[in-house]
Amino acid sequence: TRERDRPRTFALGKDDVAAGLDRGICTMKKGEVALFTLPGDGGDGDFTRDSDGSVVRFEVELVSWITVVDVCKDGGVVKKIMEKGSGNERPGDLDEVLGNLI
């Protein structure tokens, strides 16, 4: 996808990419380019397979991501951080807040 200048969006941990590739991507930093070598029994998308099919190599450039937080740890309330906030303070459970709901 890099040659076409069209990055691919996918969800980590949801089987959107080759098994194991999402685990490797979690170790990357923004802007990093890495070569991942996985067993050749799976894979999808843009990849290079050894001639004997024993391994699959993915070169990945991590462009950006949206942070997702499982607020209740049960999948009930999921928060996607669309833009990072500033400061370290957060409102408490009983605080009154002012916000824009879009």
mmCIF file with all atom_site columns, C-alpha atoms in Angstrom:
data_model
loop_
_atom_site.group_PDB
_atom_site.id
_atom_site.type_symbol
_atom_site.label_atom_id
_atom_site.label_alt_id
_atom_site.label_comp_id
_atom_site.label_asym_id
_atom_site.label_entity_id
_atom_site.label_seq_id
_atom_site.pdbx_PDB_ins_code
_atom_site.Cartn_x
_atom_site.Cartn_y
_atom_site.Cartn_z
_atom_site.occupancy
_atom_site.B_iso_or_equiv
_atom_site.pdbx_formal_charge
_atom_site.auth_seq_id
_atom_site.auth_comp_id
_atom_site.auth_asym_id
_atom_site.auth_atom_id
_atom_site.pdbx_PDB_model_num
ATOM 1   C CA . THR A 1 1   ? 0.000   0.000   0.000  1.00 0.00 ? 1   THR A CA 1
ATOM 2   C CA . ARG A 1 2   ? 2.981   2.323   0.506  1.00 0.00 ? 2   ARG A CA 1
ATOM 3   C CA . GLU A 1 3   ? 3.767   2.391   -3.217 1.00 0.00 ? 3   GLU A CA 1
ATOM 4   C CA . ARG A 1 4   ? 0.185   3.510   -3.906 1.00 0.00 ? 4   ARG A CA 1
ATOM 5   C CA . ASP A 1 5   ? 0.379   6.068   -1.045 1.00 0.00 ? 5   ASP A CA 1
ATOM 6   C CA . ARG A 1 6   ? -2.813  4.570   0.395  1.00 0.00 ? 6   ARG A CA 1
ATOM 7   C CA . PRO A 1 7   ? -2.217  3.316   3.934  1.00 0.00 ? 7   PRO A CA 1
ATOM 8   C CA . ARG A 1 8   ? -4.509  0.511   5.060  1.00 0.00 ? 8   ARG A CA 1
ATOM 9   C CA . THR A 1 9   ? -6.589  0.876   8.224  1.00 0.00 ? 9   THR A CA 1
ATOM 10  C CA . PHE A 1 10  ? -7.169  -2.209  10.370 1.00 0.00 ? 10  PHE A CA 1
ATOM 11  C CA . ALA A 1 11  ? -8.047  -3.061  13.963 1.00 0.00 ? 11  ALA A CA 1
ATOM 12  C CA . LEU A 1 12  ? -5.402  -4.770  16.062 1.00 0.00 ? 12  LEU A CA 1
ATOM 13  C CA . GLY A 1 13  ? -6.489  -7.983  17.769 1.00 0.00 ? 13  GLY A CA 1
ATOM 14  C CA . LYS A 1 14  ? -9.448  -8.477  15.413 1.00 0.00 ? 14  LYS A CA 1
ATOM 15  C CA . ASP A 1 15  ? -7.850  -10.808 12.815 1.00 0.00 ? 15  ASP A CA 1
ATOM 16  C CA . ASP A 1 16  ? -7.783  -7.948  10.273 1.00 0.00 ? 16  ASP A CA 1
ATOM 17  C CA . VAL A 1 17  ? -4.157  -8.797  9.373  1.00 0.00 ? 17  VAL A CA 1
ATOM 18  C CA . ALA A 1 18  ? -2.022  -11.936 9.281  1.00 0.00 ? 18  ALA A CA 1
ATOM 19  C CA . ALA A 1 19  ? -1.956  -13.874 12.532 1.00 0.00 ? 19  ALA A CA 1
ATOM 20  C CA . GLY A 1 20  ? 0.819   -12.488 14.714 1.00 0.00 ? 20  GLY A CA 1
ATOM 21  C CA . LEU A 1 21  ? 1.419   -9.343  12.670 1.00 0.00 ? 21  LEU A CA 1
ATOM 22  C CA . ASP A 1 22  ? -0.740  -7.229  14.963 1.00 0.00 ? 22  ASP A CA 1
ATOM 23  C CA . ARG A 1 23  ? 1.393   -8.342  17.924 1.00 0.00 ? 23  ARG A CA 1
ATOM 24  C CA . GLY A 1 24  ? 4.483   -7.045  16.137 1.00 0.00 ? 24  GLY A CA 1
ATOM 25  C CA . ILE A 1 25  ? 2.850   -3.772  15.157 1.00 0.00 ? 25  ILE A CA 1
ATOM 26  C CA . CYS A 1 26  ? 2.088   -3.104  18.841 1.00 0.00 ? 26  CYS A CA 1
ATOM 27  C CA . THR A 1 27  ? 5.856   -2.877  19.434 1.00 0.00 ? 27  THR A CA 1
ATOM 28  C CA . MET A 1 28  ? 6.350   -0.096  16.876 1.00 0.00 ? 28  MET A CA 1
ATOM 29  C CA . LYS A 1 29  ? 6.597   3.680   17.201 1.00 0.00 ? 29  LYS A CA 1
ATOM 30  C CA . LYS A 1 30  ? 4.989   6.255   14.905 1.00 0.00 ? 30  LYS A CA 1
ATOM 31  C CA . GLY A 1 31  ? 7.035   6.639   11.721 1.00 0.00 ? 31  GLY A CA 1
ATOM 32  C CA . GLU A 1 32  ? 8.975   3.408   12.276 1.00 0.00 ? 32  GLU A CA 1
ATOM 33  C CA . VAL A 1 33  ? 9.463   0.963   9.405  1.00 0.00 ? 33  VAL A CA 1
ATOM 34  C CA . ALA A 1 34  ? 9.923   -2.705  10.357 1.00 0.00 ? 34  ALA A CA 1
ATOM 35  C CA . LEU A 1 35  ? 10.214  -6.038  8.572  1.00 0.00 ? 35  LEU A CA 1
ATOM 36  C CA . PHE A 1 36  ? 8.204   -8.826  10.193 1.00 0.00 ? 36  PHE A CA 1
ATOM 37  C CA . THR A 1 37  ? 8.793   -12.487 9.341  1.00 0.00 ? 37  THR A CA 1
ATOM 38  C CA . LEU A 1 38  ? 5.900   -14.857 10.104 1.00 0.00 ? 38  LEU A CA 1
ATOM 39  C CA . PRO A 1 39  ? 5.292   -18.557 9.483  1.00 0.00 ? 39  PRO A CA 1
ATOM 40  C CA . GLY A 1 40  ? 4.126   -19.081 5.895  1.00 0.00 ? 40  GLY A CA 1
ATOM 41  C CA . ASP A 1 41  ? 0.839   -20.782 6.759  1.00 0.00 ? 41  ASP A CA 1
ATOM 42  C CA . GLY A 1 42  ? -1.194  -17.570 6.731  1.00 0.00 ? 42  GLY A CA 1
ATOM 43  C CA . GLY A 1 43  ? -1.229  -13.971 5.646  1.00 0.00 ? 43  GLY A CA 1
ATOM 44  C CA . ASP A 1 44  ? -3.229  -11.491 3.662  1.00 0.00 ? 44  ASP A CA 1
ATOM 45  C CA . GLY A 1 45  ? -2.726  -8.103  2.076  1.00 0.00 ? 45  GLY A CA 1
ATOM 46  C CA . ASP A 1 46  ? 0.653   -6.984  0.713  1.00 0.00 ? 46  ASP A CA 1
ATOM 47  C CA . PHE A 1 47  ? 3.319   -9.520  1.562  1.00 0.00 ? 47  PHE A CA 1
ATOM 48  C CA . THR A 1 48  ? 6.325   -11.408 0.210  1.00 0.00 ? 48  THR A CA 1
ATOM 49  C CA . ARG A 1 49  ? 6.371   -15.191 0.532  1.00 0.00 ? 49  ARG A CA 1
ATOM 50  C CA . ASP A 1 50  ? 9.580   -17.227 0.378  1.00 0.00 ? 50  ASP A CA 1
ATOM 51  C CA . SER A 1 51  ? 9.746   -19.461 -2.689 1.00 0.00 ? 51  SER A CA 1
ATOM 52  C CA . ASP A 1 52  ? 9.221   -22.556 -0.520 1.00 0.00 ? 52  ASP A CA 1
ATOM 53  C CA . GLY A 1 53  ? 6.282   -20.943 1.318  1.00 0.00 ? 53  GLY A CA 1
ATOM 54  C CA . SER A 1 54  ? 7.942   -21.375 4.712  1.00 0.00 ? 54  SER A CA 1
ATOM 55  C CA . VAL A 1 55  ? 7.744   -17.723 5.804  1.00 0.00 ? 55  VAL A CA 1
ATOM 56  C CA . VAL A 1 56  ? 5.881   -14.538 4.932  1.00 0.00 ? 56  VAL A CA 1
ATOM 57  C CA . ARG A 1 57  ? 7.541   -11.135 5.260  1.00 0.00 ? 57  ARG A CA 1
ATOM 58  C CA . PHE A 1 58  ? 5.653   -7.895  5.827  1.00 0.00 ? 58  PHE A CA 1
ATOM 59  C CA . GLU A 1 59  ? 7.349   -4.516  5.673  1.00 0.00 ? 59  GLU A CA 1
ATOM 60  C CA . VAL A 1 60  ? 5.245   -2.175  7.782  1.00 0.00 ? 60  VAL A CA 1
ATOM 61  C CA . GLU A 1 61  ? 5.404   1.591   8.224  1.00 0.00 ? 61  GLU A CA 1
ATOM 62  C CA . LEU A 1 62  ? 3.359   2.754   11.211 1.00 0.00 ? 62  LEU A CA 1
ATOM 63  C CA . VAL A 1 63  ? 1.726   5.980   10.043 1.00 0.00 ? 63  VAL A CA 1
ATOM 64  C CA . SER A 1 64  ? -0.698  6.710   12.901 1.00 0.00 ? 64  SER A CA 1
ATOM 65  C CA . TRP A 1 65  ? -3.372  5.159   15.091 1.00 0.00 ? 65  TRP A CA 1
ATOM 66  C CA . ILE A 1 66  ? -6.443  5.954   17.149 1.00 0.00 ? 66  ILE A CA 1
ATOM 67  C CA . THR A 1 67  ? -6.148  4.814   20.752 1.00 0.00 ? 67  THR A CA 1
ATOM 68  C CA . VAL A 1 68  ? -9.029  2.620   21.916 1.00 0.00 ? 68  VAL A CA 1
ATOM 69  C CA . VAL A 1 69  ? -9.744  2.049   25.617 1.00 0.00 ? 69  VAL A CA 1
ATOM 70  C CA . ASP A 1 70  ? -12.172 -0.520  27.029 1.00 0.00 ? 70  ASP A CA 1
ATOM 71  C CA . VAL A 1 71  ? -13.424 1.691   29.854 1.00 0.00 ? 71  VAL A CA 1
ATOM 72  C CA . CYS A 1 72  ? -15.256 -1.028  31.823 1.00 0.00 ? 72  CYS A CA 1
ATOM 73  C CA . LYS A 1 73  ? -12.914 -3.884  30.796 1.00 0.00 ? 73  LYS A CA 1
ATOM 74  C CA . ASP A 1 74  ? -15.902 -5.857  29.481 1.00 0.00 ? 74  ASP A CA 1
ATOM 75  C CA . GLY A 1 75  ? -16.468 -4.380  26.010 1.00 0.00 ? 75  GLY A CA 1
ATOM 76  C CA . GLY A 1 76  ? -19.481 -2.415  27.254 1.00 0.00 ? 76  GLY A CA 1
ATOM 77  C CA . VAL A 1 77  ? -18.019 1.097   26.966 1.00 0.00 ? 77  VAL A CA 1
ATOM 78  C CA . VAL A 1 78  ? -15.260 1.627   24.399 1.00 0.00 ? 78  VAL A CA 1
ATOM 79  C CA . LYS A 1 79  ? -13.497 4.979   24.018 1.00 0.00 ? 79  LYS A CA 1
ATOM 80  C CA . LYS A 1 80  ? -11.542 5.983   20.895 1.00 0.00 ? 80  LYS A CA 1
ATOM 81  C CA . ILE A 1 81  ? -9.184  8.886   21.573 1.00 0.00 ? 81  ILE A CA 1
ATOM 82  C CA . MET A 1 82  ? -9.544  11.000  18.434 1.00 0.00 ? 82  MET A CA 1
ATOM 83  C CA . GLU A 1 83  ? -7.303  13.839  19.632 1.00 0.00 ? 83  GLU A CA 1
ATOM 84  C CA . LYS A 1 84  ? -4.999  13.822  22.632 1.00 0.00 ? 84  LYS A CA 1
ATOM 85  C CA . GLY A 1 85  ? -5.863  16.196  25.422 1.00 0.00 ? 85  GLY A CA 1
ATOM 86  C CA . SER A 1 86  ? -3.504  18.347  27.439 1.00 0.00 ? 86  SER A CA 1
ATOM 87  C CA . GLY A 1 87  ? -2.520  18.166  31.072 1.00 0.00 ? 87  GLY A CA 1
ATOM 88  C CA . ASN A 1 88  ? -2.736  15.255  33.470 1.00 0.00 ? 88  ASN A CA 1
ATOM 89  C CA . GLU A 1 89  ? -5.917  16.053  35.388 1.00 0.00 ? 89  GLU A CA 1
ATOM 90  C CA . ARG A 1 90  ? -9.193  14.213  34.784 1.00 0.00 ? 90  ARG A CA 1
ATOM 91  C CA . PRO A 1 91  ? -12.683 14.877  36.154 1.00 0.00 ? 91  PRO A CA 1
ATOM 92  C CA . GLY A 1 92  ? -13.855 12.754  39.063 1.00 0.00 ? 92  GLY A CA 1
ATOM 93  C CA . ASP A 1 93  ? -16.978 10.579  39.134 1.00 0.00 ? 93  ASP A CA 1
ATOM 94  C CA . LEU A 1 94  ? -19.142 13.309  40.739 1.00 0.00 ? 94  LEU A CA 1
ATOM 95  C CA . ASP A 1 95  ? -17.684 16.356  38.939 1.00 0.00 ? 95  ASP A CA 1
ATOM 96  C CA . GLU A 1 96  ? -19.811 18.516  36.660 1.00 0.00 ? 96  GLU A CA 1
ATOM 97  C CA . VAL A 1 97  ? -18.292 18.749  33.182 1.00 0.00 ? 97  VAL A CA 1
ATOM 98  C CA . LEU A 1 98  ? -18.742 21.044  30.180 1.00 0.00 ? 98  LEU A CA 1
ATOM 99  C CA . GLY A 1 99  ? -18.280 19.451  26.775 1.00 0.00 ? 99  GLY A CA 1
ATOM 100 C CA . ASN A 1 100 ? -19.382 19.369  23.160 1.00 0.00 ? 100 ASN A CA 1
ATOM 101 C CA . LEU A 1 101 ? -21.294 16.264  22.069 1.00 0.00 ? 101 LEU A CA 1
ATOM 102 C CA . ILE A 1 102 ? -20.936 15.845  18.334 1.00 0.00 ? 102 ILE A CA 1
#
